[in-house]
Amino acid sequence: MDSERDADTTYARVQASFGPNAARYTTSPGHADHEALARLVARLAPRPTDIVLDIGTGAGHTALAFAPAVARVVALDLTRPMLAEVQRNARARDVINLSVQQGAAESLPFADAAFDLVSCRLTTHHFAALPRALSEMARVLRPDGRLLVADTMVPEDNVIDRAINEIETLRDASHVRNWRPSEWRHMVEAAQLRVVECDLGYYDEGDGMDFDAWTTRIGTPPAAVRELRRRFADASPALVAALRIERRGDTFRFALPRLTLIAAK
């Protein structure tokens, strides 16, 4: 989706999906997981003098987790209601070293070498053109700067890849793609960054993701919810294993494959 026209369509879908639901992401269990956020911050070992850019900040959880440890954080998002949510959350915590900026990952409104650290958590699957976004992240990183990515992904299997991405798109029309680990490595290296760490796991919000909360949070249309229920109920053994699907009464618990990657410039 590298054309300007496709990017504009994607941006409009992101704003339509997240603008009306911004407040729900402040209370989303997975997004607001303080222990997971603390582990991510610790892995980067930020310095008190660092300046951090958090891309696709959403309700600002990652930006706010970095704020006490660094000099300054810039929280960037496409969606104005999300940025307003970040500002509310920062005020509630008396955070004064955080600023917000509206913008897209594919055309970052910052000078070259402006940041020591760049973070993207649970957001890259919405990017219109991830290779271009990674090149922009590399551009704004200082020499020896580091990039942290933590997002859902798909395994190296064509059938499961297609099934998971179809499920994600049914749930949220602004979804672009969950990428494979091999694709991530290739794109990061093509952006002239060096992969330092890459580990795979699951995003499960603790006791598994709750299907009803997952669809309600983003406002999935009723017809799409019904189709998603059918797909979960009829999932192949391979898809059940890939998503760790469990039926719980009238609903489901599940988990999404997750990648955490650190790269250096």
mmCIF file of C-alpha atoms in Angstrom:
data_model
loop_
_atom_site.group_PDB
_atom_site.id
_atom_site.type_symbol
_atom_site.label_atom_id
_atom_site.label_comp_id
_atom_site.label_asym_id
_atom_site.label_seq_id
_atom_site.Cartn_x
_atom_site.Cartn_y
_atom_site.Cartn_z
ATOM 1 C CA MET A 1 0.000 0.000 0.000
ATOM 2 C CA ASP A 2 2.666 2.477 -1.020
ATOM 3 C CA SER A 3 0.616 4.877 -3.127
ATOM 4 C CA GLU A 4 -0.445 8.226 -1.711
ATOM 5 C CA ARG A 5 -4.052 7.348 -2.477
ATOM 6 C CA ASP A 6 -3.862 4.105 -0.508
ATOM 7 C CA ALA A 7 -2.141 5.884 2.367
ATOM 8 C CA ASP A 8 -4.892 8.491 2.529
ATOM 9 C CA THR A 9 -7.511 5.721 2.596
ATOM 10 C CA THR A 10 -5.676 3.960 5.408
ATOM 11 C CA TYR A 11 -5.293 7.168 7.417
ATOM 12 C CA ALA A 12 -9.022 7.881 7.066
ATOM 13 C CA ARG A 13 -9.870 4.375 8.274
ATOM 14 C CA VAL A 14 -7.551 4.687 11.265
ATOM 15 C CA GLN A 15 -9.147 7.979 12.270
ATOM 16 C CA ALA A 16 -12.648 6.553 11.816
ATOM 17 C CA SER A 17 -11.823 3.478 13.909
ATOM 18 C CA PHE A 18 -9.927 5.089 16.761
ATOM 19 C CA GLY A 19 -11.305 8.619 17.031
ATOM 20 C CA PRO A 20 -14.696 7.617 18.481
ATOM 21 C CA ASN A 21 -13.120 4.933 20.697
ATOM 22 C CA ALA A 22 -10.134 6.822 22.116
ATOM 23 C CA ALA A 23 -11.204 6.685 25.767
ATOM 24 C CA ARG A 24 -11.605 2.899 25.626
ATOM 25 C CA TYR A 25 -7.873 2.568 24.972
ATOM 26 C CA THR A 26 -7.018 4.288 28.245
ATOM 27 C CA THR A 27 -8.676 1.396 30.093
ATOM 28 C CA SER A 28 -7.814 -1.444 27.667
ATOM 29 C CA PRO A 29 -6.113 -4.113 29.842
ATOM 30 C CA GLY A 30 -3.456 -5.056 27.309
ATOM 31 C CA HIS A 31 -2.588 -1.529 26.270
ATOM 32 C CA ALA A 32 -2.430 -0.350 29.899
ATOM 33 C CA ASP A 33 -0.462 -3.369 31.208
ATOM 34 C CA HIS A 34 1.954 -1.596 33.560
ATOM 35 C CA GLU A 35 4.171 -4.643 34.120
ATOM 36 C CA ALA A 36 4.587 -5.248 30.378
ATOM 37 C CA LEU A 37 5.332 -1.568 29.823
ATOM 38 C CA ALA A 38 7.922 -1.534 32.615
ATOM 39 C CA ARG A 39 9.660 -4.542 31.053
ATOM 40 C CA LEU A 40 9.812 -2.823 27.659
ATOM 41 C CA VAL A 41 11.274 0.355 29.141
ATOM 42 C CA ALA A 42 13.840 -1.660 31.110
ATOM 43 C CA ARG A 43 14.966 -3.482 27.967
ATOM 44 C CA LEU A 44 15.967 -0.190 26.363
ATOM 45 C CA ALA A 45 17.650 1.114 29.546
ATOM 46 C CA PRO A 46 16.924 4.766 28.718
ATOM 47 C CA ARG A 47 19.214 7.529 29.985
ATOM 48 C CA PRO A 48 17.980 10.638 31.828
ATOM 49 C CA THR A 49 19.136 12.778 28.885
ATOM 50 C CA ASP A 50 17.285 10.784 26.206
ATOM 51 C CA ILE A 51 14.598 12.232 23.960
ATOM 52 C CA VAL A 52 11.979 9.653 22.958
ATOM 53 C CA LEU A 53 9.470 9.492 20.105
ATOM 54 C CA ASP A 54 6.475 7.181 20.584
ATOM 55 C CA ILE A 55 4.767 6.556 17.225
ATOM 56 C CA GLY A 56 1.105 5.574 17.061
ATOM 57 C CA THR A 57 0.917 6.417 20.735
ATOM 58 C CA GLY A 58 -2.815 5.737 21.112
ATOM 59 C CA ALA A 59 -3.822 6.670 24.656
ATOM 60 C CA GLY A 60 -0.155 7.286 25.467
ATOM 61 C CA HIS A 61 0.644 4.278 27.640
ATOM 62 C CA THR A 62 4.122 3.678 26.203
ATOM 63 C CA ALA A 63 5.011 7.371 26.115
ATOM 64 C CA LEU A 64 3.913 7.758 29.737
ATOM 65 C CA ALA A 65 5.933 4.699 30.760
ATOM 66 C CA PHE A 66 9.091 6.259 29.314
ATOM 67 C CA ALA A 67 8.476 9.759 30.682
ATOM 68 C CA PRO A 68 9.838 9.311 34.249
ATOM 69 C CA ALA A 69 13.109 7.874 32.922
ATOM 70 C CA VAL A 70 14.016 10.394 30.196
ATOM 71 C CA ALA A 71 14.352 14.103 29.482
ATOM 72 C CA ARG A 72 11.460 14.416 27.058
ATOM 73 C CA VAL A 73 8.884 12.310 25.200
ATOM 74 C CA VAL A 74 6.978 13.199 22.041
ATOM 75 C CA ALA A 75 3.760 11.210 21.546
ATOM 76 C CA LEU A 76 2.700 11.047 17.887
ATOM 77 C CA ASP A 77 -0.621 9.807 16.540
ATOM 78 C CA LEU A 78 -2.812 10.261 13.473
ATOM 79 C CA THR A 79 -5.933 10.784 15.531
ATOM 80 C CA ARG A 80 -6.683 14.022 17.396
ATOM 81 C CA PRO A 81 -9.046 12.408 19.950
ATOM 82 C CA MET A 82 -6.241 9.996 20.866
ATOM 83 C CA LEU A 83 -3.847 12.893 21.399
ATOM 84 C CA ALA A 84 -6.429 14.590 23.613
ATOM 85 C CA GLU A 85 -6.618 11.337 25.585
ATOM 86 C CA VAL A 86 -2.817 11.344 25.961
ATOM 87 C CA GLN A 87 -2.919 14.887 27.320
ATOM 88 C CA ARG A 88 -5.652 13.970 29.820
ATOM 89 C CA ASN A 89 -3.689 10.935 30.968
ATOM 90 C CA ALA A 90 -0.478 12.968 31.305
ATOM 91 C CA ARG A 91 -2.245 15.602 33.412
ATOM 92 C CA ALA A 92 -3.731 12.898 35.628
ATOM 93 C CA ARG A 93 -0.198 11.653 36.361
ATOM 94 C CA ASP A 94 1.389 15.114 36.641
ATOM 95 C CA VAL A 95 3.698 14.309 33.712
ATOM 96 C CA ILE A 96 5.206 17.551 32.409
ATOM 97 C CA ASN A 97 7.927 16.316 30.006
ATOM 98 C CA LEU A 98 5.539 14.927 27.384
ATOM 99 C CA SER A 99 4.251 16.719 24.289
ATOM 100 C CA VAL A 100 1.910 15.528 21.540
ATOM 101 C CA GLN A 101 2.136 15.800 17.765
ATOM 102 C CA GLN A 102 -0.345 14.767 15.086
ATOM 103 C CA GLY A 103 1.268 12.968 12.174
ATOM 104 C CA ALA A 104 1.855 9.775 10.207
ATOM 105 C CA ALA A 105 4.686 7.285 10.602
ATOM 106 C CA GLU A 106 5.421 7.413 6.871
ATOM 107 C CA SER A 107 6.203 11.161 6.940
ATOM 108 C CA LEU A 108 7.467 12.074 10.396
ATOM 109 C CA PRO A 109 7.376 15.852 11.006
ATOM 110 C CA PHE A 110 10.784 15.946 12.666
ATOM 111 C CA ALA A 111 14.370 16.790 11.745
ATOM 112 C CA ASP A 112 17.002 14.158 11.056
ATOM 113 C CA ALA A 113 18.660 12.638 14.144
ATOM 114 C CA ALA A 114 16.175 14.263 16.529
ATOM 115 C CA PHE A 115 15.625 11.304 18.897
ATOM 116 C CA ASP A 116 17.658 8.872 20.971
ATOM 117 C CA LEU A 117 14.868 6.286 21.138
ATOM 118 C CA VAL A 118 11.829 5.525 18.976
ATOM 119 C CA SER A 119 9.050 3.217 20.162
ATOM 120 C CA CYS A 120 6.062 1.658 18.395
ATOM 121 C CA ARG A 121 3.807 -0.586 20.476
ATOM 122 C CA LEU A 122 0.655 -2.294 19.174
ATOM 123 C CA THR A 123 0.446 0.062 16.212
ATOM 124 C CA THR A 124 2.559 -0.976 13.209
ATOM 125 C CA HIS A 125 -0.173 -3.250 11.825
ATOM 126 C CA HIS A 126 -2.074 -0.033 10.990
ATOM 127 C CA PHE A 127 0.754 1.600 9.020
ATOM 128 C CA ALA A 128 -0.039 2.287 5.363
ATOM 129 C CA ALA A 129 3.548 1.600 4.254
ATOM 130 C CA LEU A 130 5.686 -0.047 6.928
ATOM 131 C CA PRO A 131 8.972 -0.070 4.938
ATOM 132 C CA ARG A 132 8.685 3.676 4.405
ATOM 133 C CA ALA A 133 7.782 4.196 8.074
ATOM 134 C CA LEU A 134 10.866 2.253 9.174
ATOM 135 C CA SER A 135 13.046 4.399 6.920
ATOM 136 C CA GLU A 136 11.545 7.479 8.570
ATOM 137 C CA MET A 137 12.255 6.053 12.019
ATOM 138 C CA ALA A 138 15.866 5.439 11.011
ATOM 139 C CA ARG A 139 16.101 8.995 9.693
ATOM 140 C CA VAL A 140 14.967 10.625 12.949
ATOM 141 C CA LEU A 141 17.150 8.403 15.144
ATOM 142 C CA ARG A 142 20.520 9.722 16.231
ATOM 143 C CA PRO A 143 23.655 7.641 15.583
ATOM 144 C CA ASP A 144 23.552 4.688 18.005
ATOM 145 C CA GLY A 145 19.861 5.425 18.628
ATOM 146 C CA ARG A 146 17.517 2.496 19.132
ATOM 147 C CA LEU A 147 14.110 1.438 17.884
ATOM 148 C CA LEU A 148 11.657 -0.643 19.921
ATOM 149 C CA VAL A 149 8.775 -2.423 18.184
ATOM 150 C CA ALA A 150 6.229 -4.554 20.043
ATOM 151 C CA ASP A 151 3.256 -5.675 17.984
ATOM 152 C CA THR A 152 1.098 -8.555 16.917
ATOM 153 C CA MET A 153 2.477 -10.693 14.085
ATOM 154 C CA VAL A 154 1.758 -13.859 12.107
ATOM 155 C CA PRO A 155 3.763 -17.095 11.895
ATOM 156 C CA GLU A 156 5.649 -18.242 8.799
ATOM 157 C CA ASP A 157 2.682 -20.154 7.382
ATOM 158 C CA ASN A 158 0.642 -18.978 4.399
ATOM 159 C CA VAL A 159 -2.695 -20.392 5.559
ATOM 160 C CA ILE A 160 -2.423 -19.118 9.136
ATOM 161 C CA ASP A 161 -1.056 -15.780 7.928
ATOM 162 C CA ARG A 162 -4.099 -15.275 5.709
ATOM 163 C CA ALA A 163 -6.577 -16.475 8.351
ATOM 164 C CA ILE A 164 -5.255 -14.182 11.101
ATOM 165 C CA ASN A 165 -5.068 -11.125 8.861
ATOM 166 C CA GLU A 166 -8.612 -11.742 7.599
ATOM 167 C CA ILE A 167 -9.824 -11.974 11.210
ATOM 168 C CA GLU A 168 -8.033 -8.745 12.115
ATOM 169 C CA THR A 169 -9.517 -6.901 9.121
ATOM 170 C CA LEU A 170 -13.028 -8.146 9.904
ATOM 171 C CA ARG A 171 -12.660 -6.838 13.429
ATOM 172 C CA ASP A 172 -11.156 -3.472 12.380
ATOM 173 C CA ALA A 173 -11.250 -2.043 8.838
ATOM 174 C CA SER A 174 -8.145 0.053 9.570
ATOM 175 C CA HIS A 175 -5.987 -3.064 9.951
ATOM 176 C CA VAL A 176 -3.333 -3.291 7.225
ATOM 177 C CA ARG A 177 -1.215 -6.337 8.032
ATOM 178 C CA ASN A 178 0.343 -8.377 10.795
ATOM 179 C CA TRP A 179 3.798 -9.197 9.441
ATOM 180 C CA ARG A 180 5.925 -12.341 9.712
ATOM 181 C CA PRO A 181 9.188 -12.314 11.722
ATOM 182 C CA SER A 182 11.185 -12.869 8.521
ATOM 183 C CA GLU A 183 9.477 -9.869 6.920
ATOM 184 C CA TRP A 184 10.270 -7.755 9.954
ATOM 185 C CA ARG A 185 13.967 -8.591 9.816
ATOM 186 C CA HIS A 186 14.121 -7.864 6.087
ATOM 187 C CA MET A 187 12.324 -4.504 6.401
ATOM 188 C CA VAL A 188 14.340 -3.358 9.418
ATOM 189 C CA GLU A 189 17.631 -4.215 7.721
ATOM 190 C CA ALA A 190 16.471 -2.533 4.490
ATOM 191 C CA ALA A 191 15.967 0.635 6.558
ATOM 192 C CA GLN A 192 19.683 0.483 7.471
ATOM 193 C CA LEU A 193 19.003 -0.595 11.042
ATOM 194 C CA ARG A 194 20.615 -3.537 12.836
ATOM 195 C CA VAL A 195 18.431 -6.045 14.698
ATOM 196 C CA VAL A 196 19.770 -6.374 18.247
ATOM 197 C CA GLU A 197 16.994 -8.459 19.814
ATOM 198 C CA CYS A 198 13.928 -10.211 18.432
ATOM 199 C CA ASP A 199 11.715 -12.460 20.503
ATOM 200 C CA LEU A 200 8.355 -14.031 19.829
ATOM 201 C CA GLY A 201 5.522 -14.662 22.248
ATOM 202 C CA TYR A 202 1.838 -13.927 22.720
ATOM 203 C CA TYR A 203 -0.267 -10.870 23.419
ATOM 204 C CA ASP A 204 -2.937 -12.270 25.727
ATOM 205 C CA GLU A 205 -3.967 -9.534 28.197
ATOM 206 C CA GLY A 206 -3.263 -11.853 31.119
ATOM 207 C CA ASP A 207 -5.878 -14.613 31.123
ATOM 208 C CA GLY A 208 -6.353 -14.562 27.365
ATOM 209 C CA MET A 209 -8.026 -11.847 25.331
ATOM 210 C CA ASP A 210 -11.779 -11.636 25.801
ATOM 211 C CA PHE A 211 -13.544 -11.832 22.422
ATOM 212 C CA ASP A 212 -16.400 -9.532 23.453
ATOM 213 C CA ALA A 213 -14.113 -6.845 24.891
ATOM 214 C CA TRP A 214 -11.842 -7.117 21.833
ATOM 215 C CA THR A 215 -14.675 -6.405 19.395
ATOM 216 C CA THR A 216 -16.448 -3.832 21.588
ATOM 217 C CA ARG A 217 -13.293 -1.748 22.128
ATOM 218 C CA ILE A 218 -12.979 -0.876 18.430
ATOM 219 C CA GLY A 219 -16.721 -0.828 17.675
ATOM 220 C CA THR A 220 -16.807 -3.823 15.321
ATOM 221 C CA PRO A 221 -20.122 -3.845 13.379
ATOM 222 C CA PRO A 222 -22.637 -6.533 14.477
ATOM 223 C CA ALA A 223 -22.476 -8.435 11.167
ATOM 224 C CA ALA A 224 -18.690 -8.618 11.416
ATOM 225 C CA VAL A 225 -18.916 -9.799 15.036
ATOM 226 C CA ARG A 226 -21.210 -12.627 13.936
ATOM 227 C CA GLU A 227 -18.775 -13.648 11.197
ATOM 228 C CA LEU A 228 -15.873 -13.530 13.631
ATOM 229 C CA ARG A 229 -17.775 -15.759 16.064
ATOM 230 C CA ARG A 230 -18.366 -18.232 13.240
ATOM 231 C CA ARG A 231 -14.689 -18.235 12.290
ATOM 232 C CA PHE A 232 -13.597 -18.791 15.882
ATOM 233 C CA ALA A 233 -16.150 -21.587 16.355
ATOM 234 C CA ASP A 234 -15.173 -23.293 13.077
ATOM 235 C CA ALA A 235 -11.426 -22.678 13.305
ATOM 236 C CA SER A 236 -9.127 -25.439 12.091
ATOM 237 C CA PRO A 237 -6.937 -27.203 14.664
ATOM 238 C CA ALA A 238 -3.950 -25.275 13.280
ATOM 239 C CA LEU A 239 -5.698 -21.919 13.752
ATOM 240 C CA VAL A 240 -6.944 -22.909 17.221
ATOM 241 C CA ALA A 241 -3.329 -23.635 18.154
ATOM 242 C CA ALA A 242 -1.978 -20.465 16.523
ATOM 243 C CA LEU A 243 -4.486 -18.233 18.351
ATOM 244 C CA ARG A 244 -4.812 -20.375 21.496
ATOM 245 C CA ILE A 245 -8.591 -20.257 21.096
ATOM 246 C CA GLU A 246 -10.646 -21.485 24.063
ATOM 247 C CA ARG A 247 -14.418 -21.451 24.274
ATOM 248 C CA ARG A 248 -15.621 -19.918 27.548
ATOM 249 C CA GLY A 249 -19.391 -20.351 27.774
ATOM 250 C CA ASP A 250 -20.929 -18.251 25.015
ATOM 251 C CA THR A 251 -17.703 -16.493 24.101
ATOM 252 C CA PHE A 252 -13.992 -17.116 23.477
ATOM 253 C CA ARG A 253 -10.612 -16.414 24.991
ATOM 254 C CA PHE A 254 -7.590 -16.281 22.707
ATOM 255 C CA ALA A 255 -4.139 -14.763 22.192
ATOM 256 C CA LEU A 256 -2.401 -13.117 19.265
ATOM 257 C CA PRO A 257 1.175 -13.989 18.255
ATOM 258 C CA ARG A 258 3.471 -11.122 19.282
ATOM 259 C CA LEU A 259 6.907 -9.894 18.216
ATOM 260 C CA THR A 260 9.205 -7.663 20.251
ATOM 261 C CA LEU A 261 12.154 -6.256 18.325
ATOM 262 C CA ILE A 262 14.961 -3.866 19.218
ATOM 263 C CA ALA A 263 17.112 -2.396 16.463
ATOM 264 C CA ALA A 264 20.025 0.026 16.508
ATOM 265 C CA LYS A 265 21.159 2.667 14.041
#
